[in-house]
CSV table of C-alpha atoms and ligand atoms in Angstrom, one decimal:
chain,number,residue,atom,x,y,z
H,1,MET,CA,118.3,68.7,103.2
H,2,LYS,CA,121.2,71.1,103.1
H,3,LEU,CA,120.3,74.8,103.0
H,4,ALA,CA,122.6,77.7,102.1
H,5,PHE,CA,121.3,80.7,104.1
H,6,PHE,CA,122.3,84.2,102.9
H,7,ASP,CA,122.4,87.6,104.5
H,8,THR,CA,122.3,86.1,108.0
H,9,LYS,CA,121.8,88.3,110.9
H,10,PRO,CA,122.3,87.2,114.6
H,11,TYR,CA,118.5,87.4,115.2
H,12,ASP,CA,117.8,84.9,112.4
H,13,LYS,CA,119.7,82.0,113.9
H,14,PRO,CA,117.8,81.0,117.1
H,15,SER,CA,114.4,80.4,115.3
H,16,PHE,CA,116.0,78.8,112.2
H,17,ASP,CA,118.2,76.5,114.4
H,18,LYS,CA,115.1,75.5,116.3
H,19,TYR,CA,112.8,74.7,113.4
H,20,GLY,CA,115.7,73.4,111.1
H,21,SER,CA,116.8,70.9,113.7
H,22,MET,CA,113.2,69.7,114.3
H,23,HIS,CA,113.0,68.8,110.6
H,24,GLY,CA,116.5,67.6,109.9
H,25,ILE,CA,117.6,70.6,107.8
H,26,GLU,CA,121.3,71.3,107.9
H,27,ILE,CA,121.8,75.1,107.6
H,28,LYS,CA,125.0,76.9,106.6
H,29,TYR,CA,124.7,80.5,107.5
H,30,TYR,CA,126.5,83.1,105.3
H,31,GLU,CA,126.6,86.7,106.3
H,32,THR,CA,127.1,87.8,102.7
H,33,LYS,CA,124.1,88.6,100.5
H,34,LEU,CA,123.4,86.3,97.6
H,35,ASN,CA,124.3,87.8,94.2
H,36,GLU,CA,126.3,86.8,91.1
H,37,ASP,CA,129.6,87.2,93.1
H,38,THR,CA,128.6,85.0,96.0
H,39,VAL,CA,126.3,82.4,94.4
H,40,GLU,CA,129.2,79.9,94.3
H,41,LEU,CA,128.8,79.6,98.1
H,42,ALA,CA,125.6,77.6,97.4
H,43,SER,CA,127.5,74.8,95.7
H,44,GLY,CA,126.7,71.5,97.3
H,45,TYR,CA,123.5,72.6,98.9
H,46,ASP,CA,119.9,71.7,98.0
H,47,ALA,CA,118.3,75.1,98.4
H,48,VAL,CA,119.1,78.7,99.1
H,49,CYS,CA,117.3,80.8,101.7
H,50,VAL,CA,117.3,84.6,101.0
H,51,PHE,CA,115.9,87.8,102.3
H,52,VAL,CA,114.7,91.1,100.9
H,53,ASN,CA,118.1,92.5,99.7
H,54,ASP,CA,119.6,89.4,98.2
H,55,THR,CA,119.6,89.4,94.4
H,56,VAL,CA,118.0,86.5,92.5
H,57,ASN,CA,118.5,87.7,88.9
H,58,VAL,CA,119.3,86.0,85.6
H,59,GLY,CA,122.9,85.4,86.4
H,60,VAL,CA,122.2,84.0,89.9
H,61,ILE,CA,119.3,81.8,88.6
H,62,ASP,CA,121.5,80.4,85.7
H,63,ARG,CA,124.3,79.5,88.2
H,64,LEU,CA,121.9,77.9,90.7
H,65,CYS,CA,120.5,75.7,87.9
H,66,GLU,CA,124.0,74.7,86.8
H,67,MET,CA,124.7,73.7,90.4
H,68,GLY,CA,121.4,71.7,90.4
H,69,ILE,CA,119.7,74.0,92.9
H,70,ARG,CA,116.1,74.3,92.1
H,71,ILE,CA,114.7,75.9,95.3
H,72,VAL,CA,114.8,79.5,96.3
H,73,ALA,CA,113.2,79.9,99.7
H,74,LEU,CA,112.4,83.5,100.5
H,75,ARG,CA,112.1,84.2,104.2
H,76,CYS,CA,109.9,87.2,103.5
H,77,ALA,CA,106.7,88.1,101.8
H,78,GLY,CA,107.8,90.4,98.9
H,79,PHE,CA,109.6,88.9,95.9
H,80,ASN,CA,110.5,92.0,93.9
H,81,ASN,CA,114.2,91.0,94.3
H,82,VAL,CA,113.6,87.9,92.3
H,83,ASP,CA,113.4,88.0,88.5
H,84,MET,CA,110.1,86.0,88.6
H,85,LYS,CA,109.7,85.9,84.8
H,86,TYR,CA,113.1,84.3,84.3
H,87,ALA,CA,112.7,82.1,87.4
H,88,PHE,CA,109.6,80.5,85.9
H,89,GLY,CA,110.3,76.9,84.8
H,90,GLN,CA,113.8,77.0,86.3
H,91,VAL,CA,113.7,77.4,90.0
H,92,HIS,CA,110.8,77.1,92.4
H,93,VAL,CA,110.4,80.2,94.5
H,94,LEU,CA,108.8,79.7,97.9
H,95,ARG,CA,107.9,82.5,100.2
H,96,VAL,CA,106.4,83.4,103.6
H,97,PRO,CA,103.2,85.2,102.5
H,98,ALA,CA,102.3,86.3,106.0
H,99,TYR,CA,104.3,86.1,109.2
H,100,SER,CA,102.8,88.9,111.2
H,101,PRO,CA,100.9,91.6,109.5
H,102,TYR,CA,100.5,93.0,113.1
H,103,ALA,CA,104.3,93.6,113.3
H,104,VAL,CA,104.4,95.8,110.2
H,105,ALA,CA,101.1,97.6,110.8
H,106,GLU,CA,102.0,98.3,114.4
H,107,HIS,CA,105.4,99.6,113.4
H,108,ALA,CA,103.7,101.9,110.8
H,109,MET,CA,101.5,103.4,113.6
H,110,ALA,CA,104.5,103.6,116.0
H,111,MET,CA,106.4,105.7,113.4
H,112,LEU,CA,103.3,107.9,112.7
H,113,LEU,CA,102.8,108.6,116.4
H,114,THR,CA,106.5,109.2,117.0
H,115,SER,CA,106.6,111.7,114.1
H,116,ILE,CA,103.4,113.7,114.7
H,117,ARG,CA,103.8,113.8,118.5
H,118,ARG,CA,107.6,114.5,118.2
H,119,ILE,CA,108.5,111.6,120.5
H,120,HIS,CA,111.9,111.3,118.8
H,121,LYS,CA,112.6,114.9,119.8
H,122,ALA,CA,111.2,114.6,123.3
H,123,TYR,CA,113.3,111.5,124.0
H,124,ILE,CA,116.6,113.3,123.2
H,125,ARG,CA,115.5,116.5,124.9
H,126,THR,CA,114.6,115.0,128.3
H,127,ARG,CA,117.7,112.9,128.4
H,128,ASP,CA,119.5,116.2,128.3
H,129,PHE,CA,117.2,117.6,131.1
H,130,ASN,CA,115.7,119.9,128.5
H,131,PHE,CA,112.0,120.1,129.5
H,132,SER,CA,111.0,122.8,127.1
H,133,LEU,CA,107.9,122.1,124.9
H,134,ALA,CA,108.8,124.6,122.2
H,135,GLY,CA,108.4,123.1,118.8
H,136,MET,CA,106.6,120.0,120.1
H,137,THR,CA,103.1,120.8,119.0
H,138,GLY,CA,101.5,117.8,117.2
H,139,PHE,CA,98.0,117.1,116.0
H,140,ASP,CA,95.2,114.6,116.9
H,141,LEU,CA,94.8,111.5,114.8
H,142,HIS,CA,91.1,111.4,115.8
H,143,GLY,CA,88.9,112.6,112.9
H,144,LYS,CA,91.8,112.8,110.4
H,145,THR,CA,91.7,111.0,107.1
H,146,VAL,CA,94.2,108.3,106.3
H,147,GLY,CA,94.7,107.0,102.8
H,148,VAL,CA,95.8,103.4,102.6
H,149,ILE,CA,97.2,102.1,99.3
H,150,GLY,CA,97.1,98.3,99.4
H,151,THR,CA,94.4,96.7,101.5
H,152,GLY,CA,95.9,93.2,101.8
H,153,ARG,CA,96.9,91.6,105.1
H,154,ILE,CA,99.0,94.4,106.5
H,155,GLY,CA,96.9,97.2,105.0
H,156,ARG,CA,93.7,95.8,106.7
H,157,VAL,CA,95.4,95.5,110.1
H,158,PHE,CA,96.6,99.1,109.7
H,159,ILE,CA,93.1,100.2,108.8
H,160,ASP,CA,91.8,98.5,112.0
H,161,ILE,CA,94.4,100.3,114.1
H,162,CYS,CA,93.5,103.6,112.5
H,163,ARG,CA,89.8,103.0,113.1
H,164,GLY,CA,90.7,102.4,116.7
H,165,PHE,CA,92.0,106.0,116.7
H,166,GLY,CA,88.8,107.3,115.2
H,167,MET,CA,90.2,108.1,111.8
H,168,ASN,CA,88.4,108.0,108.5
H,169,VAL,CA,89.9,105.7,105.9
H,170,LEU,CA,90.2,106.2,102.2
H,171,ALA,CA,91.5,103.0,100.6
H,172,TYR,CA,92.8,102.1,97.2
H,173,ASP,CA,93.6,98.6,95.9
H,174,LYS,CA,93.8,97.1,92.5
H,175,TYR,CA,91.9,94.2,93.8
H,176,PRO,CA,89.5,95.6,96.5
H,177,THR,CA,88.6,93.4,99.5
H,178,ALA,CA,84.9,92.6,99.6
H,179,GLY,CA,83.1,93.9,102.6
H,180,LEU,CA,85.8,96.3,103.7
H,181,ASP,CA,84.1,99.5,102.3
H,182,ASN,CA,81.3,100.4,104.8
H,183,GLY,CA,80.2,103.4,102.7
H,184,ASP,CA,81.1,105.7,105.6
H,185,THR,CA,84.3,105.5,107.7
H,186,VAL,CA,86.1,103.2,105.3
H,187,ARG,CA,85.7,103.8,101.6
H,188,TYR,CA,87.4,102.6,98.4
H,189,VAL,CA,88.2,105.6,96.2
H,190,SER,CA,90.4,106.4,93.2
H,191,LEU,CA,94.1,107.2,93.7
H,192,GLU,CA,93.3,110.8,92.7
H,193,GLU,CA,90.7,111.1,95.5
H,194,LEU,CA,93.0,109.5,98.0
H,195,PHE,CA,95.8,111.9,97.2
H,196,ARG,CA,93.5,114.9,97.3
H,197,ASP,CA,91.7,114.2,100.6
H,198,SER,CA,94.2,112.3,102.8
H,199,ASP,CA,96.0,113.9,105.8
H,200,ILE,CA,98.2,110.8,106.0
H,201,ILE,CA,99.1,108.3,103.3
H,202,SER,CA,100.3,104.8,104.2
H,203,LEU,CA,101.7,102.4,101.6
H,204,HIS,CA,100.9,98.7,101.9
H,205,CYS,CA,101.0,97.4,98.3
H,206,PRO,CA,103.8,95.3,96.8
H,207,LEU,CA,106.4,96.8,94.5
H,208,THR,CA,105.5,96.1,90.9
H,209,GLU,CA,106.0,97.9,87.6
H,210,GLU,CA,102.6,99.5,88.2
H,211,THR,CA,103.4,100.6,91.8
H,212,TYR,CA,106.9,101.8,91.1
H,213,HIS,CA,107.1,105.5,92.3
H,214,VAL,CA,103.4,105.6,93.1
H,215,ILE,CA,104.4,108.5,95.2
H,216,ASP,CA,106.2,110.7,92.7
H,217,GLU,CA,106.3,114.5,92.0
H,218,LYS,CA,102.9,114.4,90.4
H,219,ALA,CA,101.3,112.5,93.3
H,220,ILE,CA,102.9,114.8,95.9
H,221,ALA,CA,101.6,117.8,93.9
H,222,ALA,CA,98.1,116.3,94.1
H,223,CYS,CA,98.3,115.8,97.9
H,224,LYS,CA,97.1,118.1,100.7
H,225,ARG,CA,99.7,120.6,102.0
H,226,GLY,CA,101.3,119.0,105.1
H,227,VAL,CA,100.5,115.4,104.1
H,228,VAL,CA,102.3,112.8,106.1
H,229,ILE,CA,103.8,109.9,104.1
H,230,LEU,CA,104.3,106.5,105.6
H,231,ASN,CA,106.2,103.8,103.8
H,232,THR,CA,106.7,100.4,105.5
H,233,SER,CA,106.3,98.5,102.2
H,234,ARG,CA,109.1,98.8,99.6
H,235,GLY,CA,111.4,101.7,99.0
H,236,ALA,CA,110.8,102.2,95.4
H,237,LEU,CA,107.2,102.9,95.9
H,238,VAL,CA,108.4,106.4,96.7
H,239,ASP,CA,110.5,108.6,94.5
H,240,ALA,CA,112.9,109.6,97.2
H,241,GLU,CA,114.2,112.7,95.3
H,242,ALA,CA,110.6,113.9,94.8
H,243,LEU,CA,109.9,113.3,98.5
H,244,LEU,CA,112.9,115.3,99.5
H,245,THR,CA,111.8,118.2,97.2
H,246,GLY,CA,108.3,117.9,98.7
H,247,ILE,CA,109.7,118.2,102.2
H,248,LYS,CA,111.9,121.1,101.4
H,249,SER,CA,109.0,123.0,99.8
H,250,ARG,CA,106.9,122.2,103.0
H,251,LYS,CA,104.3,120.4,100.8
H,252,VAL,CA,105.0,117.2,102.7
H,253,GLY,CA,104.6,117.7,106.4
H,254,ALA,CA,106.4,114.6,107.5
H,255,ALA,CA,107.7,111.3,106.2
H,256,CYS,CA,108.2,108.0,108.1
H,257,LEU,CA,110.3,105.5,106.1
H,258,ASP,CA,111.0,102.0,107.1
H,259,VAL,CA,112.2,101.3,103.5
H,260,TYR,CA,114.2,103.3,101.0
H,261,GLU,CA,114.8,103.0,97.3
H,262,GLU,CA,118.5,102.3,97.5
H,263,GLU,CA,118.4,100.6,100.9
H,264,ALA,CA,120.2,97.5,99.7
H,265,ASP,CA,123.5,99.4,99.9
H,266,PHE,CA,123.0,100.5,103.5
H,267,PHE,CA,120.2,99.0,105.5
H,268,PHE,CA,120.9,96.2,108.1
H,269,GLU,CA,124.6,97.3,108.3
H,270,ASP,CA,126.4,99.7,110.7
H,271,PHE,CA,127.7,102.7,108.9
H,272,SER,CA,128.3,104.9,111.9
H,273,GLY,CA,131.7,106.5,111.6
H,274,HIS,CA,131.5,106.4,107.8
H,275,ILE,CA,130.7,109.0,105.3
H,276,LEU,CA,127.3,108.2,103.9
H,277,GLU,CA,127.6,108.2,100.1
H,278,ASP,CA,123.9,108.6,99.4
H,279,ASP,CA,123.2,112.3,99.5
H,280,ILE,CA,119.4,111.9,99.3
H,281,LEU,CA,119.3,109.4,102.2
H,282,ALA,CA,121.6,111.6,104.3
H,283,ARG,CA,119.5,114.7,103.5
H,284,LEU,CA,116.3,112.9,104.3
H,285,ILE,CA,117.7,111.7,107.6
H,286,SER,CA,118.8,115.3,108.5
H,287,MET,CA,115.3,116.6,108.2
H,288,PRO,CA,113.5,117.2,111.6
H,289,ASN,CA,110.3,115.8,110.2
H,290,VAL,CA,111.6,112.6,108.7
H,291,ILE,CA,112.0,109.4,110.6
H,292,VAL,CA,113.9,106.5,109.1
H,293,THR,CA,114.1,103.0,110.5
H,294,SER,CA,116.1,100.4,108.5
H,295,HIS,CA,113.5,97.9,107.3
H,296,GLN,CA,112.7,97.0,110.9
H,297,ALA,CA,108.9,96.8,110.7
H,298,PHE,CA,108.9,92.9,110.5
H,299,LEU,CA,111.3,92.5,113.5
H,300,THR,CA,109.3,91.1,116.3
H,301,GLU,CA,109.9,87.8,118.1
H,302,ASP,CA,106.5,86.6,116.9
H,303,ALA,CA,107.3,87.4,113.3
H,304,LEU,CA,110.8,85.8,113.4
H,305,SER,CA,109.4,82.6,114.8
H,306,ASN,CA,106.6,82.5,112.2
H,307,ILE,CA,109.1,83.2,109.4
H,308,ALA,CA,111.4,80.3,110.4
H,309,GLN,CA,108.5,77.9,110.9
H,310,THR,CA,106.9,78.6,107.5
H,311,THR,CA,110.2,78.7,105.6
H,312,VAL,CA,111.2,75.3,107.1
H,313,GLU,CA,107.7,73.9,106.4
H,314,ASN,CA,107.8,75.2,102.8
H,315,LEU,CA,111.1,73.3,102.3
H,316,VAL,CA,110.0,70.1,104.0
H,317,GLY,CA,106.7,70.1,102.2
H,318,PHE,CA,108.3,70.7,98.9
H,319,ALA,CA,110.9,68.0,99.4
H,320,ARG,CA,108.1,65.5,100.4
H,321,ASN,CA,105.4,66.4,97.8
H,322,GLY,CA,107.2,68.4,95.1
H,323,GLN,CA,104.8,71.2,95.7
H,324,CYS,CA,104.1,73.9,98.1
H,325,GLU,CA,101.1,76.2,98.7
H,326,ASN,CA,103.5,79.1,99.2
H,327,GLU,CA,105.1,78.9,95.8
H,328,VAL,CA,105.1,82.0,93.7
H,329,CYS,CA,105.1,81.6,90.0
H,330,PHE,CA,104.9,83.8,86.9
H,331,ARG,CA,101.9,82.9,84.9
H,332,GLY,CA,99.6,85.0,82.8
H,333,GLY,CA,102.1,87.8,82.6
H,334,GLN,CA,102.5,88.5,86.3
H,335,ALA,CA,104.0,86.9,89.4
H,336,GLU,CA,101.5,85.6,91.8
H,337,ASP,CA,100.8,82.8,94.3
H,338,CYS,CA,100.9,79.6,92.3
H,339,LYS,CA,97.4,78.2,91.8
H,340,CYS,CA,98.4,74.9,90.3
H,341,GLY,CA,100.7,73.9,93.1
H,342,LYS,CA,103.2,72.4,90.7
H,343,CYS,CA,104.7,74.8,88.2
H,344,PHE,CA,107.0,72.7,86.1
G,401,NAI,P1,99.2,91.3,100.6
G,401,NAI,O1,99.6,90.5,99.4
G,401,NAI,O2,98.4,90.6,101.6
G,401,NAI,O3,98.6,92.7,100.2
G,401,NAI,C1,99.0,93.5,99.2
G,401,NAI,C2,97.8,94.2,98.6
G,401,NAI,O4,98.3,95.1,97.6
G,401,NAI,C3,96.8,93.3,98.0
G,401,NAI,O5,95.5,93.6,98.5
G,401,NAI,C4,96.9,93.6,96.5
G,401,NAI,O6,95.7,93.5,95.8
G,401,NAI,C5,97.4,95.1,96.5
G,401,NAI,N1,97.9,95.5,95.3
G,401,NAI,C6,98.6,94.8,94.3
G,401,NAI,N2,98.9,95.6,93.3
G,401,NAI,C7,98.4,96.8,93.5
G,401,NAI,C8,98.4,98.0,92.8
G,401,NAI,N3,99.0,98.1,91.6
G,401,NAI,N4,97.9,99.1,93.4
G,401,NAI,C9,97.3,99.0,94.7
G,401,NAI,N5,97.3,97.9,95.4
G,401,NAI,C10,97.8,96.8,94.8
G,401,NAI,O7,100.6,91.7,101.2
G,401,NAI,P2,101.0,92.2,102.7
G,401,NAI,O8,101.3,91.0,103.5
G,401,NAI,O9,99.9,93.1,103.2
G,401,NAI,O10,102.3,93.0,102.5
G,401,NAI,C11,102.3,94.2,101.8
G,401,NAI,C12,103.7,94.7,101.5
G,401,NAI,O11,104.3,95.0,102.7
G,401,NAI,C13,104.6,93.6,100.8
G,401,NAI,O12,104.4,93.6,99.4
G,401,NAI,C14,105.9,94.0,101.2
G,401,NAI,O13,106.5,94.8,100.2
G,401,NAI,C15,105.7,94.9,102.5
G,401,NAI,N6,106.3,94.3,103.7
G,401,NAI,C16,107.2,95.0,104.4
G,401,NAI,C17,107.8,94.6,105.6
G,401,NAI,C18,108.8,95.4,106.4
G,401,NAI,O14,109.4,94.8,107.3
G,401,NAI,N7,108.9,96.7,106.2
G,401,NAI,C19,107.5,93.2,106.0
G,401,NAI,C20,106.5,92.5,105.2
G,401,NAI,C21,106.0,93.0,104.1
């Protein structure tokens, strides 16, 4: 099988070379992202492999089909960058549903601790032999209430980590997990209650029409003063402009963002020495109580290896059987893991 691999970064290659060669997959690595301008590069290949900021829209899907390419292998869990409705019946969309929920949940906690204990400030200060503690006062996590929106694989690991810190958990999920609510330290509540009572809010749900801007002006107004917002899920879950307003008004105490609404234009690339065109991102980054990492939460050796292994197994399994347990399809009005195993 010949695979056209888009948005390649140096850290992708070792694990994909390893698992690809084990299964006879010939991989052409392209640094460019997949979009309507670059889709021609896939000509002559059997499948494309894409990441979170590649675009698989109507134009791309049409062209892939014209070129006889029927497989889009996502090397990530989220599929909001694929027009799933249009893809149905035309291209098979395979994904890596879980590669390391620990990588993302641990990064969320790392960002939270960095922020509230001012580690990012301390690191810079002590390198300059400034040993003053002025402005470094943080707060204990023990006994605080964390609101977790989305209690899937990552959300549940994050809840376990928070419980290890002695925090109380308010959870919200459209499809609650049976047995998670213990009626005491972990409780499912309405979004309203979660906003009202949480000291920290962490987002672990997918980006859908329903969850788009789940943190907006209204939600922020409903939160406690000083609330800390963590987003390691998808940028557009948070209305970045409303967040900035909330920070300026001191309503939001801190924000930790591994993802950003307009990240596709910037994240994963080196813009140092350039003038950043996005005023909201630049202003957020300039805030002392905002930490931004550039969609880094997944980036552990363990996760990269799991991603490559599952992506290759998805492709090999699909080539062999014409079906794959990690296919996502659009049935019953929403995109979800394919239950039939063979969509068209
Ligand atoms: P998952 O599918 O295991 O869990 C998602 C949870 O969200 C499910 O329990 C689902 O019921 C819930 N959900 C769906 N619609 C909802 C709604 N309208 N309101 C509230 N909850 C809703 O997914 P997983 O593996 O836990 O990943 C969560 C998200 O993390 C992914 O969708 C992806 O966007 C993001 N992610 C970010 C990474 C990073 O590097 N920053 C890496 C991997 C995933």
